[in-house]
mmCIF file of C-alpha atoms in Angstrom:
data_model
loop_
_atom_site.group_PDB
_atom_site.id
_atom_site.type_symbol
_atom_site.label_atom_id
_atom_site.label_comp_id
_atom_site.label_asym_id
_atom_site.label_seq_id
_atom_site.Cartn_x
_atom_site.Cartn_y
_atom_site.Cartn_z
ATOM 1 C CA MET A 284 -0.666 -19.115 19.137
ATOM 2 C CA THR A 285 0.214 -20.953 15.944
ATOM 3 C CA PRO A 286 2.267 -18.913 13.083
ATOM 4 C CA GLU A 287 -0.890 -19.008 10.969
ATOM 5 C CA GLN A 288 -2.873 -17.371 13.524
ATOM 6 C CA TYR A 289 -0.544 -14.799 14.301
ATOM 7 C CA VAL A 290 -0.629 -13.459 10.709
ATOM 8 C CA GLN A 291 -4.401 -14.150 10.617
ATOM 9 C CA ASP A 292 -4.921 -11.624 14.019
ATOM 10 C CA LYS A 293 -2.297 -9.326 12.344
ATOM 11 C CA ALA A 294 -4.063 -8.940 9.293
ATOM 12 C CA ALA A 295 -7.571 -8.569 11.019
ATOM 13 C CA ALA A 296 -6.596 -6.176 13.477
ATOM 14 C CA SER A 297 -4.865 -3.873 10.691
ATOM 15 C CA GLY A 298 -8.274 -2.823 9.754
ATOM 16 C CA SER A 299 -7.188 -2.699 6.086
ATOM 17 C CA SER A 300 -9.038 -2.859 2.841
ATOM 18 C CA PHE A 301 -6.826 -5.713 1.908
ATOM 19 C CA TYR A 302 -8.396 -8.015 4.455
ATOM 20 C CA TYR A 303 -11.328 -7.855 2.588
ATOM 21 C CA ALA A 304 -10.371 -9.140 -0.638
ATOM 22 C CA PHE A 305 -8.516 -11.742 1.148
ATOM 23 C CA LEU A 306 -11.698 -13.174 2.294
ATOM 24 C CA PHE A 307 -12.631 -14.430 -1.120
ATOM 25 C CA LEU A 308 -9.621 -16.445 -2.058
ATOM 26 C CA PRO A 309 -9.344 -20.444 -1.835
ATOM 27 C CA PRO A 310 -7.708 -21.232 1.576
ATOM 28 C CA GLU A 311 -4.440 -22.070 0.440
ATOM 29 C CA ARG A 312 -3.928 -18.761 -1.491
ATOM 30 C CA ARG A 313 -5.730 -16.541 1.520
ATOM 31 C CA ALA A 314 -2.905 -18.348 3.635
ATOM 32 C CA ALA A 315 -0.059 -17.184 1.747
ATOM 33 C CA ILE A 316 -1.432 -13.713 1.095
ATOM 34 C CA THR A 317 -2.325 -12.998 4.643
ATOM 35 C CA ALA A 318 1.143 -14.064 5.337
ATOM 36 C CA PHE A 319 2.757 -11.972 3.404
ATOM 37 C CA TYR A 320 0.495 -9.062 4.217
ATOM 38 C CA ALA A 321 1.282 -9.777 7.744
ATOM 39 C CA PHE A 322 5.116 -9.264 6.978
ATOM 40 C CA CYS A 323 4.367 -5.876 5.061
ATOM 41 C CA ARG A 324 2.641 -4.513 7.879
ATOM 42 C CA GLU A 325 5.455 -5.707 10.797
ATOM 43 C CA VAL A 326 8.112 -3.772 8.537
ATOM 44 C CA ASP A 327 5.615 -0.874 8.161
ATOM 45 C CA ASP A 328 4.789 -0.658 12.046
ATOM 46 C CA VAL A 329 8.451 -0.478 12.409
ATOM 47 C CA VAL A 330 8.799 2.703 10.563
ATOM 48 C CA ASP A 331 5.234 4.086 11.766
ATOM 49 C CA GLU A 332 5.832 3.058 15.737
ATOM 50 C CA VAL A 333 9.183 3.603 16.635
ATOM 51 C CA ARG A 334 10.084 6.819 17.140
ATOM 52 C CA ASP A 335 13.820 6.747 17.673
ATOM 53 C CA PRO A 336 15.166 6.514 13.759
ATOM 54 C CA GLN A 337 18.354 4.242 15.092
ATOM 55 C CA VAL A 338 16.060 2.053 17.170
ATOM 56 C CA ALA A 339 13.958 1.628 14.107
ATOM 57 C CA ALA A 340 17.245 1.050 11.656
ATOM 58 C CA THR A 341 18.379 -1.480 13.877
ATOM 59 C CA LYS A 342 14.849 -3.182 13.875
ATOM 60 C CA LEU A 343 14.833 -2.896 9.886
ATOM 61 C CA GLN A 344 18.116 -4.568 9.886
ATOM 62 C CA TRP A 345 16.917 -7.362 12.098
ATOM 63 C CA TRP A 346 14.380 -7.940 9.386
ATOM 64 C CA ARG A 347 16.860 -8.554 6.690
ATOM 65 C CA GLN A 348 18.367 -10.610 8.836
ATOM 66 C CA GLU A 349 15.486 -12.811 9.612
ATOM 67 C CA VAL A 350 14.602 -12.736 5.431
ATOM 68 C CA GLU A 351 18.237 -14.258 5.306
ATOM 69 C CA ARG A 352 17.448 -16.861 7.996
ATOM 70 C CA ALA A 353 14.149 -17.825 6.693
ATOM 71 C CA TYR A 354 15.448 -18.560 3.036
ATOM 72 C CA ALA A 355 18.213 -20.331 4.616
ATOM 73 C CA GLY A 356 15.305 -22.779 6.276
ATOM 74 C CA GLN A 357 15.739 -21.039 9.692
ATOM 75 C CA PRO A 358 12.758 -18.707 9.771
ATOM 76 C CA SER A 359 12.098 -17.705 13.962
ATOM 77 C CA HIS A 360 9.413 -15.049 13.613
ATOM 78 C CA PRO A 361 5.626 -16.201 13.268
ATOM 79 C CA VAL A 362 5.395 -14.289 10.198
ATOM 80 C CA THR A 363 8.154 -15.705 8.120
ATOM 81 C CA ARG A 364 7.331 -19.286 9.468
ATOM 82 C CA ALA A 365 4.023 -18.683 8.360
ATOM 83 C CA LEU A 366 5.108 -17.180 4.737
ATOM 84 C CA MET A 367 8.210 -19.580 4.199
ATOM 85 C CA PRO A 368 5.771 -22.692 3.364
ATOM 86 C CA HIS A 369 4.353 -20.492 0.415
ATOM 87 C CA ALA A 370 7.398 -18.713 -0.992
ATOM 88 C CA LYS A 371 8.169 -21.603 -3.560
ATOM 89 C CA ARG A 372 4.966 -22.394 -4.806
ATOM 90 C CA TYR A 373 4.297 -18.599 -5.105
ATOM 91 C CA ALA A 374 7.916 -17.119 -6.512
ATOM 92 C CA ILE A 375 7.843 -15.171 -3.302
ATOM 93 C CA ALA A 376 11.588 -14.294 -3.850
ATOM 94 C CA ARG A 377 14.205 -12.976 -1.163
ATOM 95 C CA GLU A 378 14.389 -10.044 -3.550
ATOM 96 C CA HIS A 379 10.733 -9.141 -2.989
ATOM 97 C CA LEU A 380 10.974 -8.967 0.714
ATOM 98 C CA LEU A 381 14.130 -7.043 1.020
ATOM 99 C CA ALA A 382 12.672 -4.568 -1.620
ATOM 100 C CA VAL A 383 9.857 -3.810 0.673
ATOM 101 C CA ILE A 384 12.346 -3.179 3.876
ATOM 102 C CA GLU A 385 14.205 -0.975 1.470
ATOM 103 C CA GLY A 386 11.151 1.220 0.680
ATOM 104 C CA CYS A 387 10.007 1.336 4.372
ATOM 105 C CA GLU A 388 13.443 2.476 5.127
ATOM 106 C CA MET A 389 13.366 5.373 2.737
ATOM 107 C CA ASP A 390 11.028 6.878 5.640
ATOM 108 C CA LEU A 391 14.027 6.965 8.256
ATOM 109 C CA HIS A 392 15.827 8.945 5.652
ATOM 110 C CA GLN A 393 13.684 10.921 3.244
ATOM 111 C CA THR A 394 11.059 13.131 4.230
ATOM 112 C CA ARG A 395 10.216 14.949 1.079
ATOM 113 C CA TYR A 396 10.599 14.079 -2.473
ATOM 114 C CA LEU A 397 11.834 16.664 -5.297
ATOM 115 C CA ASP A 398 9.683 15.380 -7.908
ATOM 116 C CA PHE A 399 7.177 12.717 -9.169
ATOM 117 C CA ARG A 400 9.794 10.610 -10.681
ATOM 118 C CA SER A 401 11.695 10.034 -7.206
ATOM 119 C CA LEU A 402 8.524 9.776 -5.219
ATOM 120 C CA ALA A 403 7.020 7.051 -8.246
ATOM 121 C CA ARG A 404 10.466 4.664 -6.937
ATOM 122 C CA TYR A 405 9.239 4.661 -3.075
ATOM 123 C CA CYS A 406 5.807 3.928 -4.216
ATOM 124 C CA ASP A 407 7.047 0.802 -6.259
ATOM 125 C CA LEU A 408 9.350 -0.311 -3.387
ATOM 126 C CA VAL A 409 6.647 -0.256 -1.085
ATOM 127 C CA ALA A 410 3.612 -0.826 -3.166
ATOM 128 C CA GLY A 411 4.435 -1.925 -6.618
ATOM 129 C CA VAL A 412 6.750 -4.657 -5.511
ATOM 130 C CA VAL A 413 3.620 -6.130 -3.375
ATOM 131 C CA GLY A 414 1.382 -5.554 -6.232
ATOM 132 C CA GLU A 415 3.666 -8.302 -7.852
ATOM 133 C CA VAL A 416 4.090 -10.461 -4.973
ATOM 134 C CA SER A 417 0.068 -10.442 -4.624
ATOM 135 C CA SER A 418 -0.414 -10.973 -8.317
ATOM 136 C CA ALA A 419 1.212 -14.324 -8.365
ATOM 137 C CA ILE A 420 -0.228 -15.479 -5.244
ATOM 138 C CA PHE A 421 -3.964 -14.556 -6.791
ATOM 139 C CA GLY A 422 -2.563 -16.604 -9.604
ATOM 140 C CA ARG A 423 -0.440 -14.842 -12.357
ATOM 141 C CA THR A 424 -0.574 -16.853 -15.618
ATOM 142 C CA GLN A 425 0.813 -14.030 -17.930
ATOM 143 C CA ASP A 426 3.658 -11.951 -18.003
ATOM 144 C CA ALA A 427 2.085 -8.858 -19.008
ATOM 145 C CA THR A 428 0.062 -8.897 -15.633
ATOM 146 C CA VAL A 429 3.225 -7.603 -13.722
ATOM 147 C CA ALA A 430 3.263 -4.525 -15.351
ATOM 148 C CA TYR A 431 -0.350 -4.305 -14.435
ATOM 149 C CA ALA A 432 0.605 -5.295 -10.853
ATOM 150 C CA HIS A 433 2.999 -2.754 -10.407
ATOM 151 C CA ARG A 434 0.941 0.036 -12.080
ATOM 152 C CA LEU A 435 -1.918 -0.650 -9.338
ATOM 153 C CA GLY A 436 0.098 -0.814 -6.785
ATOM 154 C CA LEU A 437 0.986 2.902 -7.865
ATOM 155 C CA ALA A 438 -2.448 3.849 -8.061
ATOM 156 C CA LEU A 439 -3.376 2.370 -4.433
ATOM 157 C CA GLN A 440 -0.051 4.199 -3.036
ATOM 158 C CA LEU A 441 -1.287 7.553 -4.427
ATOM 159 C CA THR A 442 -4.325 7.263 -3.191
ATOM 160 C CA ASN A 443 -2.762 6.713 0.297
ATOM 161 C CA ILE A 444 -0.905 9.842 0.210
ATOM 162 C CA ILE A 445 -3.565 11.865 -0.746
ATOM 163 C CA ARG A 446 -5.834 10.116 2.019
ATOM 164 C CA ASP A 447 -2.959 10.360 4.818
ATOM 165 C CA VAL A 448 -1.346 13.953 3.719
ATOM 166 C CA GLY A 449 -2.559 15.396 7.657
ATOM 167 C CA ASP A 450 -1.609 12.311 9.282
ATOM 168 C CA ASP A 451 1.650 11.969 7.453
ATOM 169 C CA ALA A 452 2.509 15.616 8.002
ATOM 170 C CA ARG A 453 2.032 15.147 11.510
ATOM 171 C CA ARG A 454 4.887 12.563 11.330
ATOM 172 C CA GLY A 455 7.266 15.233 9.718
ATOM 173 C CA ARG A 456 6.513 13.460 5.839
ATOM 174 C CA ILE A 457 5.463 15.287 3.005
ATOM 175 C CA TYR A 458 5.167 12.874 0.018
ATOM 176 C CA LEU A 459 3.559 15.673 -2.149
ATOM 177 C CA PRO A 460 6.344 16.307 -4.602
ATOM 178 C CA ILE A 461 8.249 19.785 -3.756
ATOM 179 C CA GLU A 462 8.370 20.681 -7.621
ATOM 180 C CA GLU A 463 4.283 20.337 -7.488
ATOM 181 C CA LEU A 464 3.777 22.383 -4.113
ATOM 182 C CA GLN A 465 5.974 24.825 -5.846
ATOM 183 C CA ARG A 466 4.064 24.750 -9.120
ATOM 184 C CA PHE A 467 0.635 25.568 -6.669
ATOM 185 C CA ASP A 468 2.082 27.552 -4.750
ATOM 186 C CA VAL A 469 1.716 25.980 -1.418
ATOM 187 C CA LYS A 470 3.678 25.960 1.232
ATOM 188 C CA ALA A 471 5.240 22.853 3.950
ATOM 189 C CA HIS A 472 4.253 25.158 6.902
ATOM 190 C CA GLU A 473 0.567 25.216 5.516
ATOM 191 C CA ILE A 474 0.309 21.741 5.549
ATOM 192 C CA LEU A 475 1.890 20.963 8.917
ATOM 193 C CA ASN A 476 -0.273 23.692 10.177
ATOM 194 C CA ARG A 477 -3.659 22.067 8.730
ATOM 195 C CA ILE A 478 -4.203 25.179 6.690
ATOM 196 C CA TYR A 479 -6.617 24.860 3.762
ATOM 197 C CA SER A 480 -6.599 27.344 0.718
ATOM 198 C CA ASP A 481 -7.976 27.145 -2.889
ATOM 199 C CA ARG A 482 -4.307 26.781 -3.780
ATOM 200 C CA PHE A 483 -4.205 23.532 -1.604
ATOM 201 C CA THR A 484 -7.544 22.271 -3.094
ATOM 202 C CA ALA A 485 -5.952 22.594 -6.727
ATOM 203 C CA LEU A 486 -2.756 20.885 -5.519
ATOM 204 C CA MET A 487 -5.040 18.095 -4.413
ATOM 205 C CA LYS A 488 -7.181 17.869 -7.378
ATOM 206 C CA PHE A 489 -4.243 17.381 -9.607
ATOM 207 C CA GLN A 490 -2.693 14.693 -7.244
ATOM 208 C CA ALA A 491 -6.458 12.723 -7.529
ATOM 209 C CA GLU A 492 -6.373 13.343 -11.630
ATOM 210 C CA ARG A 493 -3.144 11.603 -11.408
ATOM 211 C CA ALA A 494 -4.104 9.022 -9.009
ATOM 212 C CA HIS A 495 -7.525 8.069 -11.409
ATOM 213 C CA ARG A 496 -5.482 8.078 -14.416
ATOM 214 C CA THR A 497 -3.334 5.865 -13.107
ATOM 215 C CA TYR A 498 -6.074 3.403 -12.251
ATOM 216 C CA ASP A 499 -6.681 3.527 -15.866
ATOM 217 C CA GLU A 500 -4.107 2.773 -16.795
ATOM 218 C CA ALA A 501 -3.412 -0.299 -14.618
ATOM 219 C CA LEU A 502 -6.610 -1.703 -15.448
ATOM 220 C CA ALA A 503 -5.546 -1.516 -19.283
ATOM 221 C CA LEU A 504 -2.503 -3.624 -18.637
ATOM 222 C CA LEU A 505 -4.607 -6.138 -17.289
ATOM 223 C CA PRO A 506 -4.833 -9.349 -19.626
ATOM 224 C CA GLU A 507 -8.118 -10.371 -20.104
ATOM 225 C CA ALA A 508 -6.604 -14.202 -19.472
ATOM 226 C CA ASP A 509 -5.772 -13.453 -16.002
ATOM 227 C CA ALA A 510 -8.765 -10.935 -15.454
ATOM 228 C CA ALA A 511 -10.710 -14.026 -13.072
ATOM 229 C CA SER A 512 -7.569 -14.509 -10.837
ATOM 230 C CA GLN A 513 -6.686 -11.105 -10.380
ATOM 231 C CA LYS A 514 -10.195 -10.014 -8.790
ATOM 232 C CA PRO A 515 -8.974 -9.600 -5.187
ATOM 233 C CA GLY A 516 -6.598 -6.782 -6.913
ATOM 234 C CA LEU A 517 -9.694 -5.411 -8.566
ATOM 235 C CA MET A 518 -11.694 -5.791 -5.279
ATOM 236 C CA MET A 519 -9.007 -3.176 -4.108
ATOM 237 C CA ALA A 520 -8.979 -1.088 -6.817
ATOM 238 C CA ASN A 521 -12.424 -0.412 -6.475
ATOM 239 C CA ILE A 522 -12.430 0.052 -2.932
ATOM 240 C CA TYR A 523 -9.944 2.367 -3.109
ATOM 241 C CA ARG A 524 -11.134 4.197 -5.833
ATOM 242 C CA THR A 525 -14.489 4.724 -3.971
ATOM 243 C CA LEU A 526 -12.138 6.064 -1.219
ATOM 244 C CA LEU A 527 -10.615 8.432 -3.318
ATOM 245 C CA ARG A 528 -14.128 9.475 -4.686
ATOM 246 C CA GLU A 529 -15.006 10.101 -0.948
ATOM 247 C CA VAL A 530 -11.875 12.359 -0.475
ATOM 248 C CA GLU A 531 -13.087 14.673 -3.560
ATOM 249 C CA SER A 532 -16.527 14.961 -2.292
ATOM 250 C CA THR A 533 -15.245 16.691 1.025
ATOM 251 C CA GLY A 534 -13.005 19.203 -1.105
ATOM 252 C CA PHE A 535 -10.225 17.196 0.115
ATOM 253 C CA GLN A 536 -10.380 17.869 3.967
ATOM 254 C CA VAL A 537 -7.669 15.767 4.874
ATOM 255 C CA LEU A 538 -5.196 18.154 6.748
ATOM 256 C CA HIS A 539 -7.248 17.515 9.974
ATOM 257 C CA GLN A 540 -8.838 13.968 9.744
ATOM 258 C CA ARG A 541 -8.432 10.592 8.133
ATOM 259 C CA ILE A 542 -11.345 9.853 5.690
ATOM 260 C CA ALA A 543 -12.153 6.019 5.719
ATOM 261 C CA LEU A 544 -14.905 3.702 4.415
ATOM 262 C CA THR A 545 -16.810 1.579 7.136
ATOM 263 C CA PRO A 546 -15.810 -2.123 6.929
ATOM 264 C CA LEU A 547 -19.493 -3.032 5.612
ATOM 265 C CA ARG A 548 -18.986 -0.609 2.652
ATOM 266 C CA LYS A 549 -15.679 -2.093 2.045
ATOM 267 C CA LEU A 550 -17.096 -5.653 2.022
ATOM 268 C CA TRP A 551 -19.836 -4.576 -0.137
ATOM 269 C CA ILE A 552 -17.255 -3.374 -2.958
ATOM 270 C CA ALA A 553 -15.538 -6.332 -2.592
ATOM 271 C CA TRP A 554 -18.640 -8.779 -2.624
ATOM 272 C CA ARG A 555 -19.972 -6.624 -6.065
ATOM 273 C CA THR A 556 -16.254 -7.175 -7.710
ATOM 274 C CA GLN A 557 -16.634 -10.963 -7.019
ATOM 275 C CA TRP A 558 -19.824 -10.953 -8.568
ATOM 276 C CA ARG A 559 -19.467 -8.544 -11.587
ATOM 277 C CA GLY A 560 -15.984 -9.367 -12.249
ATOM 278 C CA ARG A 561 -14.834 -5.908 -12.273
#
């Protein structure tokens, strides 16, 4: 199997909404974003699938070393072998990849966040940096687009957190800030035991309102000159915002299930965004 086929299979198998946005890119940009996404999936899977934290930490350290090898001209993993030919053209720096690893590693050592500021730092590493790299691959021409990409990354990650409250709790993680849990009088054991309440609903409405506000802020930051090139990111925004509204429509029934959009619906949203431009 070639490195290119490996990353293609990795991206397709994930079932991620990102995959549908990639379909509308020209071949070279699609190859670059697919390889970069596969790297992010490989690193994230270490944390989600390896139960022993020490083993996971060792694997992440291997990925750090692999990044160094790759930028020294000696990539050994199919993902880095597929990614490196695109690194210079799309300004994918060593620091970008190491930041993604650092963000994923936080999940091994930190399962709660005191306040939103500390959570936002985590989100920027695992999603904001991803947005920055992605925007360059899509065709960024304006410096201001970097701020848009980071803000959109935050909005997407906040949506993930809302959708995955139950799944994350079963892994021992609660990303909802402790300060906000206390403000709405929601106890951690209620989330861990899948106990719904009016208090929990109020907390989640607060989370959703912030996510919607962050989407609006991101879109306001996107320079008109880059609006056309950044369509894949706008596809992601529309897919994830539709998912957020779907979660809202259920009354935030996220503790016992993982709400998702069908592949056909994601593809329709992506196509509609391609056609309408927003």
